Coordinates of C-alpha atoms in Angstrom, one line a residue:
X1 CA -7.9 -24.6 14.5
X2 CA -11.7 -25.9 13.0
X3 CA -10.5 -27.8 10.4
X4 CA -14.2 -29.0 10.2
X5 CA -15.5 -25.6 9.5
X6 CA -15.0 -24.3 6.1
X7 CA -15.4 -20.4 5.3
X8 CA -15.4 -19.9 1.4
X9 CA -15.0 -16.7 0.0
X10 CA -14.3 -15.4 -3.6
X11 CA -10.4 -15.2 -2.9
X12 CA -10.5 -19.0 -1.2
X13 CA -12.3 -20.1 -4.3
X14 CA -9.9 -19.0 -6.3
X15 CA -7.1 -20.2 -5.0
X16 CA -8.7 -23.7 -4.7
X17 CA -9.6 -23.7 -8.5
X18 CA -5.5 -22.9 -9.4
X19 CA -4.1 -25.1 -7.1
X20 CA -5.7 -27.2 -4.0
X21 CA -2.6 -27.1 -2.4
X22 CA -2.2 -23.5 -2.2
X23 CA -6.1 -23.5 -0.9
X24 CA -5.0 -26.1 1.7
X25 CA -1.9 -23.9 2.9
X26 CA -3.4 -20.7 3.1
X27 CA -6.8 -21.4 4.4
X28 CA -6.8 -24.5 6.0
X29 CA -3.8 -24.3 7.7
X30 CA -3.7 -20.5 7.5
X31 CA -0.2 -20.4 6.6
X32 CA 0.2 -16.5 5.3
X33 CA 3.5 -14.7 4.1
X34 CA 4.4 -11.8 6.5
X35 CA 4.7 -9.2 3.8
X36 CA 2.2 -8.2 1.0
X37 CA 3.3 -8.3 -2.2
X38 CA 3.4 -5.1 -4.1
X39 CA 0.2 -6.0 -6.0
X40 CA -1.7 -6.9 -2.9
X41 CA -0.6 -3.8 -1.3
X42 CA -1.0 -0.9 -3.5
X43 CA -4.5 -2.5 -4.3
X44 CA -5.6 -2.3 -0.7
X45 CA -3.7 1.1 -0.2
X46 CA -6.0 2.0 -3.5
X47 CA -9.2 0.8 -1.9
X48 CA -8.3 2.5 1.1
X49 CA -8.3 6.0 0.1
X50 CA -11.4 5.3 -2.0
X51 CA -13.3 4.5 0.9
X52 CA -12.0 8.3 2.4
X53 CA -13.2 9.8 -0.6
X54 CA -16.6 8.5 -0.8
X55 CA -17.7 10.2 2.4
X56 CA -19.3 13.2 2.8
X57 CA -17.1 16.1 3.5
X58 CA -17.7 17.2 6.9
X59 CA -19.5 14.2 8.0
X60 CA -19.3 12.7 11.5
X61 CA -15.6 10.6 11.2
X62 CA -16.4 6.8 10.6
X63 CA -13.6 5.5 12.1
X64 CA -14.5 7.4 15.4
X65 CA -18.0 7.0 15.2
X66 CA -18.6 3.7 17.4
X67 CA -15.9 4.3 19.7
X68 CA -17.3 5.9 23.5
X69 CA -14.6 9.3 22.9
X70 CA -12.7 10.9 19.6
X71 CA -9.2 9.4 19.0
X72 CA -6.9 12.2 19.4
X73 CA -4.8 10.0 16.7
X74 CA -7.7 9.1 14.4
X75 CA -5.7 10.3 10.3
X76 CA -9.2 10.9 9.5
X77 CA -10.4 13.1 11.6
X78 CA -7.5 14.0 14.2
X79 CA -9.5 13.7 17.0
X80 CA -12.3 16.2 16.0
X81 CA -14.8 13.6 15.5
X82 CA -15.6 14.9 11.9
X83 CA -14.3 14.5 8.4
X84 CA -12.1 17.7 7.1
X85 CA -13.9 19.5 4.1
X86 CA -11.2 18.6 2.0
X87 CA -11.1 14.8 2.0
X88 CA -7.8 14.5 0.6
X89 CA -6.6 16.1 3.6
X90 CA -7.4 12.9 5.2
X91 CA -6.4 10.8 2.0
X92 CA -2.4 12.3 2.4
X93 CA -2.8 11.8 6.5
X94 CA -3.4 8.0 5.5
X95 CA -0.9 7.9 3.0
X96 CA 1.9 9.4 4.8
X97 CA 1.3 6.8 7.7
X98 CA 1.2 4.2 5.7
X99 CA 4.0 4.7 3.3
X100 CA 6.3 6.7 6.7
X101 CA 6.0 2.8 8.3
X102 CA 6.8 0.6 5.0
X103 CA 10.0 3.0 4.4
X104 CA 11.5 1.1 7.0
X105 CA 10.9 -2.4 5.0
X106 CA 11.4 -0.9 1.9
X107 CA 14.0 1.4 -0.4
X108 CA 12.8 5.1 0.6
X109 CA 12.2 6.2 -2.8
X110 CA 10.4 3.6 -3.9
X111 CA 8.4 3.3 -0.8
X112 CA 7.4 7.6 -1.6
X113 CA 7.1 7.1 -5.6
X114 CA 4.3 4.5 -4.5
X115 CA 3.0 6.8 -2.3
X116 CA 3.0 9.6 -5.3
X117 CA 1.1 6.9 -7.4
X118 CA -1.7 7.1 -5.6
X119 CA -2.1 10.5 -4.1
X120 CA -2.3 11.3 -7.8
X121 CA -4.1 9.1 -9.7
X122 CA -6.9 9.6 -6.7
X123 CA -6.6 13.2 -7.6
X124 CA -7.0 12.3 -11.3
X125 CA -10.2 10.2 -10.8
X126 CA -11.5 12.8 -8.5
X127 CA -11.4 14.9 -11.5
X128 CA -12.5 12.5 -13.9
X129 CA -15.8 11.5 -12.1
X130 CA -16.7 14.9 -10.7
X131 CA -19.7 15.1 -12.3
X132 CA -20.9 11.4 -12.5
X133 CA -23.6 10.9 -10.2
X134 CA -23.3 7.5 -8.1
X135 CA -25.3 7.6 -5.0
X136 CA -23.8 5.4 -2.1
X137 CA -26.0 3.7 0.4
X138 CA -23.8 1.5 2.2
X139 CA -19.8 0.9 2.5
X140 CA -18.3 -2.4 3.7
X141 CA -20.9 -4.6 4.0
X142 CA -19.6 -7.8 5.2
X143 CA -21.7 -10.8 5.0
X144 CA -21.3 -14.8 6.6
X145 CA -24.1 -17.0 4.5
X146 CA -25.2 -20.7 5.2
X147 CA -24.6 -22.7 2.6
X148 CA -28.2 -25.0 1.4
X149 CA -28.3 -28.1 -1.0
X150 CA -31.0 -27.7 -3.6
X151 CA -33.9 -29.0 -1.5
X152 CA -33.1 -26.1 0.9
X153 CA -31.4 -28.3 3.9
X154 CA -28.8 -26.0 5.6
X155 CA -25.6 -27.4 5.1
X156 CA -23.2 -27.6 8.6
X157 CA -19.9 -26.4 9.3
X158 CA -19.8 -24.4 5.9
X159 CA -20.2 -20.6 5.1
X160 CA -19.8 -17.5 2.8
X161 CA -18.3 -14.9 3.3
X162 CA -17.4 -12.0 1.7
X163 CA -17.0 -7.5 2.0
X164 CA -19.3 -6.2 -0.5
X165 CA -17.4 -2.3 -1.4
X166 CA -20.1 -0.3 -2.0
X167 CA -24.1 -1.0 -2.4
X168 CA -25.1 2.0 -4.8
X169 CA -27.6 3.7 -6.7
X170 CA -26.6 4.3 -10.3
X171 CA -28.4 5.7 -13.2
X172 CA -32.0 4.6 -11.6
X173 CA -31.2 1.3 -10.4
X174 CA -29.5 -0.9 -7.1
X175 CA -26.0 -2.0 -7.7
X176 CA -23.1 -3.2 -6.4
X177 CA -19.8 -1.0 -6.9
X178 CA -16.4 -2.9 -6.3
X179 CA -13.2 -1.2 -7.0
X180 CA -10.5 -3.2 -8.4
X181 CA -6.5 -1.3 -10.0
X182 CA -4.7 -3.5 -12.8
X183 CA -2.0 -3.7 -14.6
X184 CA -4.1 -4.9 -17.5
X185 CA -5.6 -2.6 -20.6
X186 CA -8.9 -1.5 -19.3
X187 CA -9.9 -1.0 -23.1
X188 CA -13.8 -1.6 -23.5
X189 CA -12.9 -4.5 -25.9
X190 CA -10.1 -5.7 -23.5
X191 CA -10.2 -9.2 -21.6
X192 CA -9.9 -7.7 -18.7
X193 CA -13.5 -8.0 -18.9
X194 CA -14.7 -11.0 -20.1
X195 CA -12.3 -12.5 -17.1
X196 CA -14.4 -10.1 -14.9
X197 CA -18.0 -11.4 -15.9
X198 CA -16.3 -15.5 -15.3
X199 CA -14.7 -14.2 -12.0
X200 CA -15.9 -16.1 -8.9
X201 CA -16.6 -12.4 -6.9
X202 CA -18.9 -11.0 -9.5
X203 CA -21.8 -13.7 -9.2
X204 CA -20.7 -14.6 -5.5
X205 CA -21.6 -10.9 -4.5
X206 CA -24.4 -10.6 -6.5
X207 CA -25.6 -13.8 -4.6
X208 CA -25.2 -12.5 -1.3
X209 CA -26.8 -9.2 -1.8
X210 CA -29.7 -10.9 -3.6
X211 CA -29.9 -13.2 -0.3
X212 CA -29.5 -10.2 1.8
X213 CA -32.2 -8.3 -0.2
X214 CA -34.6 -10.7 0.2
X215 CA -33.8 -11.3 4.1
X216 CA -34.6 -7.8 4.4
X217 CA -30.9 -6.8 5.4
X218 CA -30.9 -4.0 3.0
X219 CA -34.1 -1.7 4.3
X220 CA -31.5 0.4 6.2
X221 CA -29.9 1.4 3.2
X222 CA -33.1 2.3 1.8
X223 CA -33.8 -0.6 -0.4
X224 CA -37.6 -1.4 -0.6
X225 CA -38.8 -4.8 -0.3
X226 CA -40.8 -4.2 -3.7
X227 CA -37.6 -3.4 -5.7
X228 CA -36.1 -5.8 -8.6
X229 CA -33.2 -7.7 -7.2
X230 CA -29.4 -6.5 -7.3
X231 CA -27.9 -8.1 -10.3
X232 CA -25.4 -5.7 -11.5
X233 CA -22.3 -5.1 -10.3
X234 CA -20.6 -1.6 -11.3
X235 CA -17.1 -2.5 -11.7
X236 CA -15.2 0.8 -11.0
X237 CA -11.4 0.6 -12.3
X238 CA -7.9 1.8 -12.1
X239 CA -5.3 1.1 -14.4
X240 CA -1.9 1.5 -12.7
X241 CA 0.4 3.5 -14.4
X242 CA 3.7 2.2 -16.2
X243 CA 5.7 5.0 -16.0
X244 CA 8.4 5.8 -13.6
X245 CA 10.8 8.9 -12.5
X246 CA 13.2 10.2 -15.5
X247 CA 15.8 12.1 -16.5
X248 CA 15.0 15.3 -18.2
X249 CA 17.2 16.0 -21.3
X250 CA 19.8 18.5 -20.4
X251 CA 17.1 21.5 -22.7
X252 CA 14.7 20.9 -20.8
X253 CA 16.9 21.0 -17.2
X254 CA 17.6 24.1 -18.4
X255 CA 14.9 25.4 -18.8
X256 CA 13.2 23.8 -15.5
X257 CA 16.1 25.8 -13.6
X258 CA 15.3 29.1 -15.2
X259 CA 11.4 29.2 -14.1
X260 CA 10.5 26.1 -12.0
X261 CA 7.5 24.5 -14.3
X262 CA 7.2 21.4 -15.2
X263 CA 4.3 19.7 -16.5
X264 CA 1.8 22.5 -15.8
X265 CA 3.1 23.0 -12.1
X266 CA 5.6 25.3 -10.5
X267 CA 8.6 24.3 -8.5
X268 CA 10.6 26.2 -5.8
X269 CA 14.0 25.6 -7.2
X270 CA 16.5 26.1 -4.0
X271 CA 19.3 28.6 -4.6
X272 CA 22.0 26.8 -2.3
X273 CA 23.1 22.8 -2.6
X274 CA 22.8 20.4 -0.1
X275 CA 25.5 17.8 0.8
X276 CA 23.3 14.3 1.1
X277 CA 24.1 11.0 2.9
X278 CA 25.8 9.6 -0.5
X279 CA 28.6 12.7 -0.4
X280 CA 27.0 14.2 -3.3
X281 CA 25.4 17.8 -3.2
X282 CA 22.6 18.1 -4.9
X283 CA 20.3 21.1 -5.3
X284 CA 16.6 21.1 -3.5
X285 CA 13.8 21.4 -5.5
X286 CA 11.1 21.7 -3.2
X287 CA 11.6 19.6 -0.4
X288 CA 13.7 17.4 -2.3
X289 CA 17.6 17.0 -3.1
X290 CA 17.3 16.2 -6.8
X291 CA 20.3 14.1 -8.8
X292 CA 22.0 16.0 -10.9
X293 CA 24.0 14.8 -13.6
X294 CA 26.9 16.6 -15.4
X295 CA 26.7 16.7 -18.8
X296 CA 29.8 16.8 -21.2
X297 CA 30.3 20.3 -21.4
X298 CA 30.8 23.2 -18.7
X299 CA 27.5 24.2 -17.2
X300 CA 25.3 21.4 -19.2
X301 CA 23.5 19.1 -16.7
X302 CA 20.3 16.7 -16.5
X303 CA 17.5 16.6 -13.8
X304 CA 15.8 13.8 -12.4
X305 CA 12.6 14.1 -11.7
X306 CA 12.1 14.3 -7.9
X307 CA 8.8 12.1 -6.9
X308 CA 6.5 15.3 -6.8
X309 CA 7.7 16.5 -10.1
X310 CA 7.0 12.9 -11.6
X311 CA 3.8 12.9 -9.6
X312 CA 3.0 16.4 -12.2
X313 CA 4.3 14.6 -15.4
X314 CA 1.7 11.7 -13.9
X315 CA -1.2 14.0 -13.7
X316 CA -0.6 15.4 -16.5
X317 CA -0.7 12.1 -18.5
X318 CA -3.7 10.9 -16.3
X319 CA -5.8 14.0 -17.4
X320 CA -4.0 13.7 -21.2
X321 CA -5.3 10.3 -21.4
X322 CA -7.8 9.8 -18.6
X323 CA -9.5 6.5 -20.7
X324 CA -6.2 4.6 -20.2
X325 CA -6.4 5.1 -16.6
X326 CA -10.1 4.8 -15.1
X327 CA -13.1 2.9 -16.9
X328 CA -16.7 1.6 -15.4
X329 CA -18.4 -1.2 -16.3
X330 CA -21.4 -2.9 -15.6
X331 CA -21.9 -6.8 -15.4
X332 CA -24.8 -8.6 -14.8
X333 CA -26.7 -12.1 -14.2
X334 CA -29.2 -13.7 -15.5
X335 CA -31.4 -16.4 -13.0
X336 CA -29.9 -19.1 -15.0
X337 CA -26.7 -17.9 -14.4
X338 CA -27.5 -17.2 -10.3
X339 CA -28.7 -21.1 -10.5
X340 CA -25.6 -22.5 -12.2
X341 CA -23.4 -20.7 -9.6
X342 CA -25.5 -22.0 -6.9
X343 CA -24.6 -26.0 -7.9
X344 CA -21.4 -24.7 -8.6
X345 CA -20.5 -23.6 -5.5
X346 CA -22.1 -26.5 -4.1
X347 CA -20.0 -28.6 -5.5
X348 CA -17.2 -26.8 -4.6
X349 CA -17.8 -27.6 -0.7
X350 CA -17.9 -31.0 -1.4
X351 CA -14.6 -31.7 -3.4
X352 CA -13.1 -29.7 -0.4
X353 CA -14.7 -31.7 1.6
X354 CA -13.8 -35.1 0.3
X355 CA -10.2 -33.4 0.3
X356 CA -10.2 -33.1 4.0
X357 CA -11.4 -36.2 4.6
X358 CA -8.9 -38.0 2.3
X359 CA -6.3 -35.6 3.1
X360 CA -5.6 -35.1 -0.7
X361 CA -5.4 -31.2 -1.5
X362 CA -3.3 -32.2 -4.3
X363 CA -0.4 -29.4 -6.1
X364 CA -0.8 -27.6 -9.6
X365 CA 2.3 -27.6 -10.6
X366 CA 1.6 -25.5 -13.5
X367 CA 0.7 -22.6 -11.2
X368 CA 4.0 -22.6 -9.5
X369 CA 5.4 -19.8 -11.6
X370 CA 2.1 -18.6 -13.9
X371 CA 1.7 -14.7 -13.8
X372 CA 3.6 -14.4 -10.2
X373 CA 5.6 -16.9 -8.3
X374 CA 3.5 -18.3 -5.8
X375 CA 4.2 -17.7 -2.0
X376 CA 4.7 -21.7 -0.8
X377 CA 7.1 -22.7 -4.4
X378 CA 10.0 -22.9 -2.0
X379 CA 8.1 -25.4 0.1
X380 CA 7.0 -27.3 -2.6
X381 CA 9.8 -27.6 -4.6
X382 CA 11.8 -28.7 -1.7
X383 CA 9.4 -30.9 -0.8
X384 CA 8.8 -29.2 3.0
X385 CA 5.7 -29.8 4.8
X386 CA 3.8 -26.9 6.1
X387 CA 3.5 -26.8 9.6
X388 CA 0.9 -24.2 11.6
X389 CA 2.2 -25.1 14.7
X390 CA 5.9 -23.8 13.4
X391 CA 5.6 -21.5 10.5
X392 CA 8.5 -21.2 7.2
X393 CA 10.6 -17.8 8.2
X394 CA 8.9 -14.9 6.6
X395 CA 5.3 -16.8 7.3
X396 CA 3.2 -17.0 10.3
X397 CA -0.1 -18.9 11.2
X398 CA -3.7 -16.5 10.6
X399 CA -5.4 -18.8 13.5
X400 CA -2.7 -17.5 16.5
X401 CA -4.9 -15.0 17.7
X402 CA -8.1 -17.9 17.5
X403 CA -5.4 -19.8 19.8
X404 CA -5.0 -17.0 22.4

């Protein structure tokens, strides 16, 4: 492990300006928890599937497109060596992979009701932005930056890093597109917003496509050298939803029984029951066993919703109140604000610098427990020093494989 070398990214920068300590754990020593946390996970899932959807139906697969033959296995293409025409064919292959493995690690239903989420709030947006024209030119492009002082020296053992989503054309001009999902309002007056425009990403990206610009690392994509400089980022995002699988009232079970819609979609309601791993029978509607409650009186009962009929009632809602779900937004920078960044970030490498050399990555204590508990607050609180060499159960080291 380089403890010398020190790779700062929008995510590292954050975590250094709540708490040093958390910084110094998780990437200086590279001390990571095992599992992602819900948040973490259904964001990446979300970005994911974005990435799917963006292609061009039909187009030669990119996951098999470097790669010297077609991977009979690839979920994107299955081995053809080009996208289906219908992308969310490839969007439910992923899906099912991913959410099929985490069943194991995690309660069933909950692991498919995530899966539901997203299959159809993706199918929502699809809808949504149909029509809006945003041209991509590049996905994923990762960048590693040298860090310079003002008078342009080339500072050692320091760089920045970063995956820029999209780089896009939108309404006339260059952009940057980043996806993001919250559990925050995405109201235009919300503060979801003015957080954005302070976040460390949005100016750190428009940095490092600036410097790319100008290095001439965008002319593949079509960018002219004479062209103003990227200084809008298109922030494109998703609000998760709130709501979860219900019980019908016992009217509307009913009624669900008697013709199999719900929400605008129809159901195959099964005519037998089926005896499930609990002891209870339940009756299948579609390919699931849904609960079935009995009601006081003979022949009165209430439904709950299986995961694909609360994936209509989501749809529904999405497309009742698409505004709550999916907004765009576009932030930019001035110079001035480009420049402050700039000393900022400088300054930045050399606190975490004096850190390592004082070994002093001190704790915020008041970040312990704020918004979400942090990963180390056992260690902390127990006073237990982090060790790469022998990781906390539940933890293991990210510079292993840097070992091997």
């Amino acid at each position: 492990m380089n403890r010398k070398k020190i790779k700062l990214s929008a995510s590292a920068i954050s975590e250094l300006k709540a708490c040093p300590y958390r910084y110094y754990a998780k990437y200086i020593l590279g001390i990571r928890k095992k599992e992602d946390s819900d948040t973490l996970r259904i964001g990446t899932n979300w970005h994911e599937i974005q990435d799917i959807i963006a292609n061009k139906p039909g187009s030669v697969c990119v996951s098999c497109a470097n790669l010297p033959a077609n991977d009979p296995e690839c979920l994107l293409c299955e081995g053809s060596g080009f996208l289906p025409e219908n992308l969310m064919e490839a969007v439910m292959r992923v899906l099912d992979r991913a959410y099929t493995t985490l069943s194991s690690s995690m309660d069933p239903e909950k692991a498919e009701i995530e899966r539901i989420i997203l299959l159809y709030s993706l199918i929502g947006y699809n809808w949504y932005y149909s029509e809006d024209e945003v041209e991509v030119l590049a996905r994923e492009l990762e960048f590693e930056q040298r860090l310079t002082s003002p008078s342009g020296r080339t500072l050692p053992n320091v760089a920045i890093q970063g995956k820029i989503d999209k780089l896009i054309r939108y309404r006339g001009k260059l952009a940057i597109m980043e996806h993001k999902s919250t559990g925050k309002s995405v109201d235009s007056d919300s503060s979801f917003w003015a957080h954005l425009n302070l976040d460390t990403q949005t100016t750190l990206y428009i940095d490092a496509i600036q410097k790319m610009q100008v290095d001439g690392e965008l002319v593949p994509y079509g960018v002219r050298h004479d062209e103003p400089l990227i200084n809008t980022i298109l922030y494109d995002v998703w609000h998760k939803p709130g709501i979860k699988p219900k019980m019908l009232t016992q009217n509307e079970s009913k009624q669900f029984i008697e013709d199999g819609l719900y929400c605008g979609q129809k159901f195959e309601i099964g005519k037998g029951w089926r005896t499930i791993e609990d002891g209870n029978t339940r009756k299948l509607i579609g390919d699931y066993p849904a609960e079935f409650k009995p009601g006081a009186k003979e022949d009165t009962f209430a439904i709950r919703e299986t995961p694909d009929m609360f994936g209509a009632r989501l749809l529904k809602d999405i497309i009742d109140r698409t505004d709550f779900y999916f907004a765009r937004k576009e932030l930019s920078k001035t110079e001035d604000e480009m420049v402050r960044f700039r000393r900022e970030v400088l300054s930045i490498y050399r606190d975490i610098r004096s850190k390592l050399k004082t070994d002093s990555f001190f704790h915020n204590e008041k970040q312990c427990e704020a918004t979400f508990k942090c990963d180390y607050i056992a260690q902390c609180y127990n006073g237990v020093e982090l060790n790469p060499e022998n990781p906390p159960e539940g933890f293991y080291c990210i510079f292993d494989k840097e070992k091997k």
